[in-house]
Coordinates of C-alpha atoms and ligand atoms in Angstrom, one line a residue:
M1 CA 19.1 5.6 54.2
P2 CA 21.3 2.7 53.0
F3 CA 19.3 0.2 51.5
A4 CA 20.7 -3.0 53.0
N5 CA 19.6 -1.8 56.7
R6 CA 16.0 -2.0 55.7
T7 CA 14.3 -5.4 55.0
D8 CA 12.0 -4.3 52.3
C9 CA 14.8 -2.5 50.3
F10 CA 12.5 0.0 48.5
P11 CA 9.1 0.9 48.2
L12 CA 7.2 -2.6 47.1
D13 CA 4.3 -0.7 45.5
W14 CA 6.9 1.3 43.3
S15 CA 6.1 -0.5 40.2
A16 CA 2.7 0.4 40.1
D17 CA 3.9 3.6 38.3
F18 CA 4.8 1.5 35.5
P19 CA 2.2 -0.1 33.6
A20 CA 3.5 -2.9 30.8
D21 CA 2.7 -0.6 28.3
S22 CA 4.4 2.9 29.7
P23 CA 6.5 4.5 26.8
V24 CA 10.1 3.5 26.3
S25 CA 12.8 6.1 26.6
S26 CA 14.4 7.4 23.5
P27 CA 17.7 8.3 23.6
S28 CA 17.0 11.8 23.5
D29 CA 15.3 11.7 26.6
L30 CA 18.6 11.1 28.3
L31 CA 20.5 14.0 27.1
L32 CA 19.6 16.7 29.9
D33 CA 22.3 19.1 30.9
P34 CA 24.9 18.0 33.3
P35 CA 25.1 19.7 36.5
A36 CA 27.8 22.0 36.7
S37 CA 30.5 20.7 38.6
S38 CA 30.1 16.7 38.7
P39 CA 32.8 14.0 39.8
V40 CA 31.6 11.6 36.9
D41 CA 31.9 11.9 33.3
E42 CA 28.2 13.0 32.5
V43 CA 28.7 13.0 29.0
F44 CA 30.3 9.4 28.5
W45 CA 27.9 7.9 31.1
R46 CA 24.8 9.2 29.3
R47 CA 25.9 7.8 26.1
E48 CA 26.9 4.3 27.5
A49 CA 23.6 4.3 29.4
Q50 CA 21.9 4.0 25.9
R51 CA 23.2 0.7 25.5
I52 CA 20.5 -0.6 27.6
H53 CA 16.6 -0.6 27.6
W54 CA 15.2 2.1 30.2
Q55 CA 11.6 1.5 30.8
R56 CA 11.6 5.3 32.4
P57 CA 14.7 7.6 31.7
F58 CA 16.7 8.7 34.4
R59 CA 17.3 12.1 35.9
Q60 CA 20.8 12.4 36.9
V61 CA 23.7 10.3 36.0
M62 CA 25.4 10.2 39.7
A63 CA 23.6 11.9 42.6
L64 CA 25.8 11.7 45.9
E65 CA 23.8 11.2 49.2
Q66 CA 24.2 13.7 51.7
G67 CA 27.5 14.6 50.3
G68 CA 28.7 11.1 49.8
P69 CA 30.1 8.4 49.8
H70 CA 26.8 6.6 49.4
C71 CA 25.5 7.5 45.9
R72 CA 23.0 6.6 43.4
W73 CA 23.6 5.9 39.7
F74 CA 21.0 6.9 36.9
E75 CA 18.4 8.2 39.6
G76 CA 15.0 8.3 38.5
G77 CA 15.6 5.6 35.8
A78 CA 13.8 2.3 36.0
T79 CA 14.7 -0.9 34.2
N80 CA 15.4 -4.5 34.9
L81 CA 18.4 -6.6 34.6
C82 CA 16.6 -9.9 33.3
Y83 CA 14.7 -7.7 30.4
N84 CA 18.1 -6.5 29.1
A85 CA 19.5 -9.6 29.4
V86 CA 17.1 -11.8 27.9
D87 CA 13.9 -10.4 26.6
R88 CA 15.1 -7.7 24.6
H89 CA 17.0 -10.1 22.5
L90 CA 14.1 -12.4 21.4
P91 CA 13.0 -10.2 18.4
L92 CA 16.6 -10.4 16.7
R93 CA 18.5 -13.2 18.5
G94 CA 15.6 -16.0 19.8
G95 CA 17.5 -18.5 17.9
Q96 CA 20.9 -17.5 18.7
T97 CA 22.8 -19.6 21.4
A98 CA 22.9 -18.0 24.4
L99 CA 24.5 -20.7 26.7
I100 CA 26.7 -23.5 25.6
C101 CA 26.2 -25.8 28.6
C102 CA 28.9 -28.7 29.0
D103 CA 28.3 -31.1 32.2
R104 CA 30.6 -33.2 34.3
Q105 CA 29.7 -36.3 32.2
G106 CA 30.8 -34.8 29.0
A107 CA 27.4 -34.1 27.9
E108 CA 26.8 -30.8 25.9
R109 CA 23.8 -28.7 24.9
R110 CA 23.1 -25.1 23.2
I111 CA 20.4 -23.1 24.7
S112 CA 19.2 -20.3 22.4
Y113 CA 17.9 -17.0 23.9
A114 CA 14.2 -18.2 23.3
E115 CA 14.8 -21.6 25.4
L116 CA 16.7 -19.4 28.1
H117 CA 13.5 -17.3 28.3
R118 CA 11.5 -20.0 28.7
E119 CA 13.7 -21.5 31.5
V120 CA 13.9 -18.1 33.1
V121 CA 10.2 -17.5 33.3
A122 CA 9.5 -21.0 34.5
M123 CA 12.2 -20.4 37.2
A124 CA 10.5 -17.0 38.2
W125 CA 7.2 -18.7 38.5
I126 CA 8.6 -21.4 40.7
L127 CA 10.1 -18.7 43.0
Q128 CA 7.0 -16.6 42.7
R129 CA 4.9 -19.8 44.0
Q130 CA 7.3 -20.2 46.8
G131 CA 6.6 -16.5 48.0
V132 CA 9.5 -14.7 46.9
L133 CA 8.9 -10.9 46.3
A134 CA 11.0 -7.9 45.4
G135 CA 13.7 -7.2 47.7
D136 CA 13.5 -10.9 49.0
R137 CA 16.9 -12.6 49.0
V138 CA 17.3 -15.8 47.2
L139 CA 20.6 -17.9 48.1
L140 CA 21.9 -20.1 45.6
C141 CA 24.7 -22.6 46.1
L142 CA 25.3 -24.3 43.0
P143 CA 28.2 -25.1 40.9
V144 CA 28.4 -23.5 37.3
M145 CA 25.4 -25.2 35.7
P146 CA 22.3 -24.0 33.6
P147 CA 19.9 -23.7 36.9
A148 CA 22.2 -21.7 38.9
L149 CA 22.1 -19.1 35.7
F150 CA 18.1 -19.5 35.2
A151 CA 17.5 -18.5 38.9
M152 CA 20.0 -15.5 39.0
L153 CA 17.9 -14.2 36.0
A154 CA 14.7 -15.1 37.7
C155 CA 15.5 -13.3 40.8
A156 CA 16.2 -10.0 38.6
R157 CA 12.9 -10.8 36.7
L158 CA 11.1 -10.4 40.1
G159 CA 13.1 -7.9 41.8
A160 CA 14.5 -10.3 44.2
I161 CA 18.1 -10.0 45.4
H162 CA 20.4 -13.3 44.5
V163 CA 23.0 -14.3 46.9
V164 CA 25.4 -16.8 45.1
V165 CA 27.6 -18.7 47.2
S166 CA 30.3 -20.7 45.7
A167 CA 29.6 -24.6 46.3
Q168 CA 33.2 -25.2 46.8
L169 CA 32.7 -23.8 50.4
S170 CA 32.0 -25.7 53.4
A171 CA 28.9 -26.3 54.9
A172 CA 29.8 -24.1 57.8
A173 CA 30.8 -21.3 55.5
L174 CA 27.5 -21.8 53.8
A175 CA 25.4 -21.5 57.1
E176 CA 27.1 -18.5 58.1
R177 CA 26.4 -16.7 54.7
I178 CA 22.4 -17.7 55.0
D179 CA 22.5 -16.2 58.7
L180 CA 24.1 -13.2 57.2
S181 CA 21.7 -12.5 54.3
Q182 CA 18.6 -14.1 55.6
P183 CA 17.1 -15.5 52.8
R184 CA 13.5 -16.1 51.6
L185 CA 14.8 -19.5 49.7
L186 CA 17.6 -21.6 49.3
I187 CA 18.1 -23.2 45.7
L188 CA 21.1 -25.8 46.4
E189 CA 22.6 -29.1 44.9
D190 CA 21.9 -32.1 46.0
K191 CA 25.0 -33.0 47.7
I192 CA 25.3 -29.5 49.1
N193 CA 21.9 -29.9 50.8
R194 CA 22.9 -33.3 52.3
A195 CA 26.1 -32.0 53.7
L196 CA 24.0 -28.9 55.4
L197 CA 21.5 -31.8 56.7
Q198 CA 24.3 -34.1 58.2
E199 CA 26.0 -31.2 60.2
G200 CA 22.6 -30.1 61.4
L201 CA 23.1 -26.8 59.6
A202 CA 19.6 -26.5 57.4
P203 CA 17.7 -23.4 58.6
P204 CA 14.3 -25.1 59.6
A205 CA 12.2 -22.1 58.6
V206 CA 13.7 -21.6 55.2
R207 CA 12.6 -23.6 52.0
R208 CA 15.0 -25.4 50.0
I209 CA 15.0 -26.0 46.4
I210 CA 16.9 -29.1 45.6
V211 CA 18.6 -29.4 41.8
G212 CA 19.9 -32.8 41.3
D213 CA 23.6 -33.0 40.4
G214 CA 22.8 -35.4 37.4
G215 CA 24.0 -33.1 34.7
L216 CA 22.4 -31.9 31.6
E217 CA 20.3 -35.0 31.6
A218 CA 18.6 -33.7 34.9
M219 CA 17.3 -30.7 32.8
R220 CA 14.6 -32.9 30.8
Y221 CA 11.9 -32.2 33.1
A222 CA 9.4 -35.0 31.8
G223 CA 9.3 -36.5 35.2
G224 CA 9.9 -40.0 36.1
A225 CA 12.6 -41.6 38.2
G226 CA 16.1 -41.1 37.7
D227 CA 17.5 -38.9 40.4
R228 CA 16.6 -38.5 44.1
E229 CA 14.6 -35.3 43.5
A230 CA 12.5 -37.0 40.7
G231 CA 12.1 -40.4 42.2
E232 CA 11.9 -40.0 46.0
L233 CA 9.7 -38.1 48.3
P234 CA 11.7 -34.9 49.2
G235 CA 12.5 -34.4 52.9
D236 CA 11.1 -31.7 55.2
G237 CA 11.3 -28.2 53.7
E238 CA 12.8 -29.8 50.4
L239 CA 11.4 -29.4 46.9
G240 CA 12.6 -31.0 43.9
Y241 CA 13.7 -28.3 41.0
R242 CA 12.9 -31.1 38.3
R243 CA 9.5 -31.6 39.7
L244 CA 8.6 -27.7 40.3
R245 CA 9.8 -27.5 36.7
A246 CA 7.8 -30.0 35.2
A247 CA 4.5 -28.6 36.9
Y248 CA 5.1 -25.2 35.2
N249 CA 1.9 -24.3 33.1
N250 CA 3.4 -21.8 30.8
E251 CA 2.0 -18.5 32.9
P252 CA 4.1 -15.7 31.5
I253 CA 5.9 -13.9 34.2
P254 CA 6.4 -10.1 33.3
C255 CA 9.8 -8.2 34.2
R256 CA 9.3 -6.0 37.3
W257 CA 10.6 -2.8 36.6
L258 CA 13.0 -1.4 39.2
P259 CA 14.2 1.7 40.4
A260 CA 18.0 1.7 39.0
E261 CA 19.2 1.7 42.6
A262 CA 17.2 -1.1 43.7
P263 CA 19.5 -3.8 44.8
S264 CA 19.9 -6.6 42.5
Q265 CA 22.6 -8.7 44.2
L266 CA 24.5 -9.4 47.6
L267 CA 28.0 -11.1 46.8
F268 CA 30.3 -12.0 49.4
T269 CA 34.0 -11.1 48.8
S270 CA 36.5 -14.1 48.6
G271 CA 37.2 -13.9 52.1
T272 CA 40.9 -14.1 51.6
T273 CA 41.7 -11.9 54.3
G274 CA 39.2 -13.2 56.9
T275 CA 35.4 -12.6 57.3
P276 CA 34.2 -12.1 53.8
K277 CA 32.0 -8.6 53.4
G278 CA 28.4 -8.9 51.8
V279 CA 28.7 -6.5 48.7
V280 CA 25.5 -4.9 47.5
R281 CA 25.1 -4.0 44.0
D282 CA 22.2 -2.1 42.4
T283 CA 20.5 -2.6 39.1
G284 CA 20.9 0.0 36.5
G285 CA 24.3 1.3 37.1
Y286 CA 25.7 -2.4 37.1
A287 CA 23.9 -3.2 33.4
V288 CA 25.1 0.1 32.2
A289 CA 28.6 -0.4 33.7
L290 CA 28.9 -4.0 32.4
C291 CA 27.6 -3.2 28.8
A292 CA 30.2 -0.4 28.7
S293 CA 33.0 -2.5 29.7
L294 CA 32.7 -4.9 27.1
P295 CA 33.7 -2.5 24.2
H296 CA 35.9 -0.2 26.2
I297 CA 37.7 -2.7 28.4
F298 CA 37.3 -6.1 26.5
H299 CA 37.4 -4.3 23.1
T300 CA 34.6 -6.8 22.2
G301 CA 32.9 -6.7 18.5
E302 CA 30.0 -8.7 17.2
N303 CA 29.3 -12.6 17.9
E304 CA 31.3 -13.1 20.8
V305 CA 31.8 -16.2 22.5
F306 CA 33.0 -16.1 26.3
F307 CA 34.7 -18.4 28.3
T308 CA 34.9 -17.5 31.8
T309 CA 36.6 -20.1 34.0
A310 CA 35.5 -18.4 37.3
D311 CA 33.3 -20.1 39.8
I312 CA 29.9 -18.4 39.6
G313 CA 29.8 -17.4 43.3
W314 CA 32.8 -15.0 42.5
V315 CA 32.4 -11.3 41.2
T316 CA 34.2 -12.6 37.9
G317 CA 31.6 -15.4 37.5
H318 CA 28.9 -13.1 38.3
S319 CA 30.0 -10.3 35.8
Y320 CA 31.5 -12.0 33.0
L321 CA 30.1 -15.7 32.9
V322 CA 26.4 -14.4 33.2
W323 CA 25.6 -10.8 33.3
A324 CA 27.8 -8.9 30.6
P325 CA 27.8 -11.6 27.9
L326 CA 24.0 -11.7 28.2
L327 CA 23.3 -8.2 28.2
A328 CA 25.4 -7.8 25.3
G329 CA 23.6 -10.5 23.2
F330 CA 26.9 -12.8 23.3
T331 CA 27.2 -16.6 23.7
T332 CA 28.7 -17.6 27.2
L333 CA 29.9 -21.1 28.1
V334 CA 28.6 -22.6 31.3
V335 CA 31.1 -25.5 32.0
T336 CA 29.9 -27.6 35.0
G337 CA 33.1 -29.0 37.2
G338 CA 35.7 -26.8 34.9
G339 CA 37.0 -25.4 37.9
T340 CA 39.4 -22.4 38.2
N341 CA 42.1 -24.5 39.5
T342 CA 42.0 -27.2 37.0
P343 CA 43.0 -25.9 33.5
G344 CA 44.5 -27.8 30.8
R345 CA 43.7 -29.6 27.7
R346 CA 39.9 -29.8 28.6
W347 CA 39.9 -26.0 28.3
W348 CA 41.9 -25.9 25.0
Q349 CA 39.6 -28.5 23.6
L350 CA 36.5 -26.5 24.6
I351 CA 37.9 -23.1 23.2
A352 CA 38.7 -24.9 19.8
R353 CA 35.5 -26.7 19.6
H354 CA 33.0 -24.1 20.6
S355 CA 35.0 -21.1 18.8
V356 CA 35.5 -19.3 21.9
T357 CA 36.6 -15.6 21.2
R358 CA 37.6 -14.4 24.8
L359 CA 38.7 -16.5 27.8
L360 CA 39.0 -14.6 31.1
T361 CA 40.7 -16.6 33.7
V362 CA 43.1 -16.3 36.8
P363 CA 46.9 -16.4 36.6
G364 CA 47.0 -19.5 39.1
A365 CA 45.2 -21.5 36.5
M366 CA 47.6 -20.3 33.7
R367 CA 50.9 -21.1 35.7
L368 CA 49.5 -24.7 36.1
A369 CA 48.5 -25.1 32.4
R370 CA 52.2 -23.7 31.6
M371 CA 53.6 -26.6 33.9
Q372 CA 51.4 -29.2 32.3
S373 CA 52.3 -28.6 29.0
E374 CA 54.7 -26.1 26.9
T375 CA 52.4 -25.7 24.2
L376 CA 48.7 -24.8 23.9
D377 CA 47.1 -27.6 21.8
P378 CA 45.1 -27.5 19.9
P379 CA 45.8 -24.2 18.2
L380 CA 43.3 -21.6 19.4
T381 CA 42.3 -19.9 16.0
S382 CA 39.1 -18.9 17.1
L383 CA 40.7 -16.7 20.1
R384 CA 41.1 -12.9 20.3
A385 CA 42.1 -12.3 23.5
V386 CA 42.8 -13.4 27.0
Y387 CA 42.2 -11.9 30.2
L388 CA 43.3 -12.6 33.7
A389 CA 42.2 -11.2 36.7
G390 CA 42.4 -11.8 40.8
E391 CA 45.8 -11.9 41.4
P392 CA 49.3 -10.6 40.0
L393 CA 50.1 -11.7 36.8
D394 CA 54.0 -12.6 36.6
A395 CA 55.8 -11.9 33.3
K396 CA 56.9 -15.5 32.6
T397 CA 53.3 -16.7 32.4
R398 CA 52.1 -13.6 30.7
Q399 CA 54.7 -14.0 28.0
W400 CA 54.0 -18.0 27.7
L401 CA 50.1 -17.1 27.2
E402 CA 51.0 -14.5 24.6
Q403 CA 53.3 -16.7 22.4
G404 CA 51.1 -19.8 22.9
A405 CA 47.7 -18.1 22.1
G406 CA 49.1 -15.6 19.7
V407 CA 46.5 -13.0 21.2
P408 CA 46.8 -10.0 23.4
V409 CA 46.7 -10.8 27.1
Y410 CA 45.4 -8.3 29.6
D411 CA 45.7 -8.3 33.2
H412 CA 42.5 -6.9 34.8
Y413 CA 42.8 -5.5 38.4
W414 CA 39.6 -5.4 40.1
Q415 CA 37.5 -6.4 43.4
T416 CA 34.4 -7.9 44.3
E417 CA 33.4 -4.3 45.5
S418 CA 34.0 -2.6 42.1
G419 CA 32.0 -5.2 40.0
W420 CA 34.4 -4.7 37.1
P421 CA 37.9 -3.9 36.3
I422 CA 39.5 -0.7 37.8
L423 CA 43.0 -0.9 36.0
A424 CA 43.9 -3.1 32.8
G425 CA 46.9 -3.2 30.7
Q426 CA 49.0 -5.5 28.4
G427 CA 52.8 -5.8 28.9
G428 CA 52.8 -5.6 32.6
A429 CA 51.8 -2.0 33.4
L430 CA 48.0 -1.2 34.2
R431 CA 46.1 1.9 33.7
P432 CA 42.8 3.1 34.9
V433 CA 39.8 2.0 32.8
M434 CA 37.3 4.3 31.4
D435 CA 36.8 7.4 33.5
R436 CA 38.2 5.9 36.7
R437 CA 40.5 8.2 38.5
V438 CA 43.1 6.6 41.0
S439 CA 46.0 7.6 42.5
I440 CA 48.5 6.1 44.8
V441 CA 49.1 7.6 48.3
D442 CA 51.5 7.1 51.2
E443 CA 49.6 5.0 53.9
Q444 CA 50.9 7.3 56.6
T445 CA 51.0 10.9 55.5
G446 CA 48.0 10.1 52.9
R447 CA 50.1 12.1 50.5
P448 CA 50.7 11.1 46.8
A449 CA 53.6 8.8 46.7
A450 CA 55.2 6.4 44.0
T451 CA 54.5 3.3 46.2
G452 CA 51.6 2.9 48.5
M453 CA 48.0 2.4 48.8
L454 CA 45.8 2.7 45.3
V455 CA 42.9 4.6 46.0
L456 CA 40.0 5.4 43.6
H457 CA 38.7 9.2 43.5
D458 CA 35.1 10.1 44.6
H459 CA 33.1 6.7 43.7
L460 CA 33.1 3.0 42.5
G461 CA 31.8 3.9 39.3
P462 CA 28.2 2.6 38.3
G463 CA 27.8 -1.0 39.5
G464 CA 30.2 -0.7 42.5
M465 CA 29.3 -1.6 46.0
Q466 CA 26.4 0.6 47.3
T467 CA 27.2 -0.7 50.9
L468 CA 27.8 -3.8 52.9
W469 CA 24.8 -5.9 53.9
G470 CA 23.6 -5.2 57.2
H471 CA 26.8 -3.1 58.2
D472 CA 26.6 0.3 56.4
D473 CA 28.7 1.9 59.2
E474 CA 31.3 -0.6 58.3
F475 CA 31.1 0.4 54.9
V476 CA 32.1 4.2 55.3
A477 CA 34.5 3.4 57.9
R478 CA 36.5 0.4 56.1
Y479 CA 36.5 1.9 52.7
W480 CA 36.3 5.4 52.6
H481 CA 38.3 8.4 53.5
H482 CA 37.8 12.3 52.8
D483 CA 41.1 14.0 52.3
G484 CA 39.7 17.5 52.2
E485 CA 39.1 17.5 48.5
G486 CA 36.8 14.7 48.2
W487 CA 36.2 11.0 48.9
R488 CA 38.8 8.3 48.3
Y489 CA 38.0 4.8 48.1
L490 CA 40.7 2.5 49.8
T491 CA 41.4 -0.6 47.9
Q492 CA 43.6 -1.8 50.8
D493 CA 46.0 -3.0 47.8
R494 CA 49.6 -1.6 47.4
A495 CA 50.7 -0.4 44.1
R496 CA 53.5 1.3 42.4
R497 CA 53.6 4.0 39.7
D498 CA 56.6 3.9 37.0
E499 CA 57.9 7.0 35.4
H500 CA 55.4 6.5 32.2
G501 CA 52.5 6.5 34.5
G502 CA 52.0 2.4 34.4
I503 CA 50.7 1.1 37.9
T504 CA 51.9 -2.4 39.1
I505 CA 50.0 -4.1 42.0
Q506 CA 52.2 -5.5 44.7
G507 CA 49.7 -7.2 46.8
R508 CA 47.6 -6.6 49.7
M509 CA 48.5 -3.9 52.3
D510 CA 48.2 -6.3 55.1
D511 CA 50.8 -9.0 53.2
T512 CA 53.3 -6.3 52.7
M513 CA 56.5 -7.4 54.8
N514 CA 58.7 -5.0 56.5
I515 CA 62.1 -6.4 56.8
G516 CA 64.6 -4.3 59.0
G517 CA 62.5 -1.0 58.1
K518 CA 62.3 -2.0 54.4
R519 CA 59.2 -2.7 52.7
L520 CA 58.5 -5.6 50.2
S521 CA 55.8 -6.8 48.7
T522 CA 54.7 -10.5 48.2
A523 CA 54.1 -10.2 44.6
E524 CA 57.8 -8.8 44.2
V525 CA 59.3 -12.0 45.8
E526 CA 56.8 -14.4 44.1
H527 CA 57.5 -12.9 40.7
A528 CA 61.2 -13.4 41.4
A529 CA 60.7 -16.9 42.4
L530 CA 58.4 -17.7 39.5
T531 CA 61.5 -17.2 37.3
V532 CA 63.2 -19.9 38.6
P533 CA 63.1 -23.3 36.6
G534 CA 60.9 -25.8 37.8
V535 CA 59.0 -23.5 40.1
A536 CA 55.1 -23.7 39.3
E537 CA 53.8 -21.6 42.3
A538 CA 55.0 -19.4 45.0
A539 CA 53.8 -17.6 48.1
A540 CA 55.6 -15.4 50.0
V541 CA 54.7 -14.4 53.6
G542 CA 56.2 -12.4 56.3
I543 CA 57.4 -14.0 59.7
A544 CA 58.3 -12.8 62.9
H545 CA 62.2 -12.2 63.4
P546 CA 64.0 -10.8 66.5
L547 CA 66.1 -8.7 65.1
L548 CA 64.7 -7.4 61.8
G549 CA 61.1 -7.8 62.8
Q550 CA 60.0 -9.8 59.6
M551 CA 62.0 -11.9 57.4
V552 CA 60.7 -13.8 53.9
Q553 CA 59.2 -17.3 54.4
L554 CA 58.8 -18.8 50.8
Y555 CA 56.4 -21.6 49.9
I556 CA 57.0 -23.3 46.6
V557 CA 55.1 -25.9 44.5
T558 CA 57.3 -27.4 41.9
A559 CA 56.5 -28.8 38.2
P560 CA 55.4 -32.3 38.5
E561 CA 58.6 -33.6 37.1
V562 CA 60.9 -32.1 39.3
P563 CA 62.4 -34.7 41.9
A564 CA 62.9 -33.9 45.5
A565 CA 66.6 -34.4 45.0
R566 CA 66.5 -31.2 43.1
H567 CA 64.9 -29.2 46.2
A568 CA 68.4 -28.3 47.8
D569 CA 69.7 -26.7 44.5
M570 CA 66.1 -24.8 44.0
R571 CA 66.7 -23.6 47.6
R572 CA 69.8 -22.1 46.5
C573 CA 68.6 -20.7 43.1
L574 CA 65.8 -19.0 44.5
A575 CA 67.7 -17.1 47.1
A576 CA 69.9 -16.0 44.5
V577 CA 67.3 -14.8 42.4
I578 CA 65.5 -13.0 45.1
V579 CA 68.4 -11.4 46.3
A580 CA 69.3 -10.0 42.6
R581 CA 65.8 -8.8 42.1
C582 CA 64.7 -7.8 45.4
G583 CA 67.7 -6.8 47.5
R584 CA 69.3 -8.6 50.2
H585 CA 66.6 -8.1 52.6
G586 CA 64.4 -10.2 50.5
R587 CA 66.6 -13.4 50.9
P588 CA 64.3 -16.0 52.4
R589 CA 64.8 -17.3 55.6
S590 CA 63.3 -20.6 54.6
V591 CA 62.1 -22.2 51.7
I592 CA 59.3 -24.8 52.3
F593 CA 58.2 -27.3 49.5
L594 CA 54.4 -27.8 49.4
D595 CA 52.4 -30.0 46.9
S596 CA 49.9 -27.2 46.7
L597 CA 49.1 -24.1 48.0
P598 CA 45.9 -23.2 50.2
K599 CA 43.5 -21.2 47.7
T600 CA 40.4 -19.7 47.9
F601 CA 37.3 -21.0 45.7
S602 CA 38.3 -18.2 43.2
G603 CA 41.8 -19.5 43.1
K604 CA 43.6 -16.8 45.4
I605 CA 46.7 -17.8 47.7
I606 CA 45.4 -17.8 51.3
R607 CA 48.4 -16.2 52.9
R608 CA 47.0 -16.1 56.4
F609 CA 47.0 -19.6 56.4
L610 CA 50.8 -19.8 55.7
R611 CA 51.8 -17.4 58.3
R612 CA 50.3 -19.8 61.0
P613 CA 53.2 -21.1 63.2
Ligands
ATP1 P1 38.7 -10.6 51.0 O1 38.4 -9.1 50.6 O2 37.3 -11.2 51.6 O3 39.8 -10.8 51.9 P2 39.2 -10.7 48.3 O4 40.1 -9.4 48.3 O5 40.6 -11.9 47.6 O6 39.0 -11.5 49.7 P3 38.1 -10.3 45.8 O7 37.2 -8.9 45.7 O8 37.7 -11.5 45.0 O9 38.1 -10.9 47.3 O10 39.5 -10.1 45.5 C1 40.0 -8.5 45.0 C2 41.5 -8.6 45.4 O11 42.2 -9.5 44.7 C3 42.1 -7.1 45.3 O12 42.0 -6.3 46.0 C4 43.4 -7.6 44.8 O13 44.3 -8.0 46.1 C5 43.5 -8.9 44.0 N1 43.5 -8.9 42.7 C6 42.6 -8.9 41.8 N2 43.0 -8.5 40.5 C7 44.1 -8.4 40.5 C8 45.4 -8.3 39.7 N3 45.2 -8.2 38.2 N4 46.7 -8.0 40.2 C9 47.2 -8.0 41.5 N5 45.9 -8.6 42.5 C10 44.6 -8.2 41.9
MG2 MG1 39.2 -7.9 49.3

């Protein structure tokens, strides 16, 4: 029975089996014989599982439920994400910086693992006093800011499920996600709460903890006036975080040991193609997968400083701004108001000042940065690698970054559903990471093909989506297909394999254009357009055409210095370049110049808005 269709999610008296002093597993406990035939690399995952603390060892690496596609990773094991991300680091890393926080006013503060532990326990105490139990949802709608991380960690500490919604969404979009996830408690930034109230969308029966937007200053809990939550009496159902935090009495709140498969998060997809999907993720599999991904996919070593520019409500923010760096005992930058879509000098200065070693961002941000300045200044001597994810990476931006930063630039392909990368690569061609097995199939016949839909074999890996919240039938129907040999996960993305086995992502299946019987992907046209001097951003969509079925319509954002007088020239140049690279059928029917492209909070172009007549 899938978890999300039950409100209690897992037996609540479960942790009674685990008194606080129960023995810790030793690596040898984990080395059981793998089953004879298994769709996973048992030896690999047993070894990787040793990167985290197990309060009770698991019995099996992966168990398919009734033949799949539902599965449970590290079955029988018990662990806790917060314990692994905070408590276990205290003996060796208590004084080490866990978070480097930079607020909108430019104030900066370092938070050590010991301080982080204190804040997380205080937050867990607050949540517990509001009646939050294991399995309850706690919905956070906060920008990237320290209390957001404290709350995510505190939820994990108690076994509650965090639902983080981007603070960039509208009040209506937030209300929709509240309705879908039915949280016990909301934690909101002051101005988001006001928007919810103004539009009459605050759910009357759900308490709201209000976090002031006064920046790091608001983290001094001594009380006193200053911001609304501390000064004024809160309204109906509202509680001020600062006041609750000041009342914390130093009571220790232990980590609750949870079954490996206990849901730890409910996370909505970006909503690029329509209604967002509520992805449910586990505990043990997620912790192991993220810890394994760091050395194997990100090539990390010791003492890394991560700067993930993503919104905290996007999967990239969850996995590599919060969980992975903390699980590994690294330092992570928490930049309030940093904004995926507003790169530039501030980012380079932050990297230089805080000796950032790893930058994870989106291609769109780097395209804008390239337009703002030819060089990366100051020189980024601390940086060891840059990773890009979320949208196709064009060659020009990749080369600019490789030359400017002087470090390897990796393209990572993944989804909210996968939780961590599926494919990764340098220089344009991607390959499956770790033990992921993928193929490309013709969307009509389902047979292997050089170009078609990218599918994953058998499972989504540990930490992959367990189900869709409240929609388990849709989870199976939308994403899975059994081809007689095994389950195939349908990414809904179009990909091409070259003769050396390298894979290029061409865009979403739904966005693929069919022009006079010839298929053309959005990425092919956009990458061609981006090579034209003066083009900062490009979006291609298919529009109806009476003879050809569809034709390309192209939207262009130019670099700031390009005058409108050059648009006619650019149109001609764009048509010539696209015809040369994609063929005659790729010639755009029209080229429209815009100031900016419609984007999701995660920095993705929303092509369905551009397709509207
Ligand atoms: P929704 O599913 O709600 O429409 P979404 O698919 O944009 O939204 P995410 O899970 O944030 O939500 O994005 C995953 C998608 O982003 C992938 O399926 C793919 O289309 C695109 N993507 C991610 N990484 C890359 C990449 N490196 N290259 C090309 N496309 C990518
Ligand atoms: Mg998607």
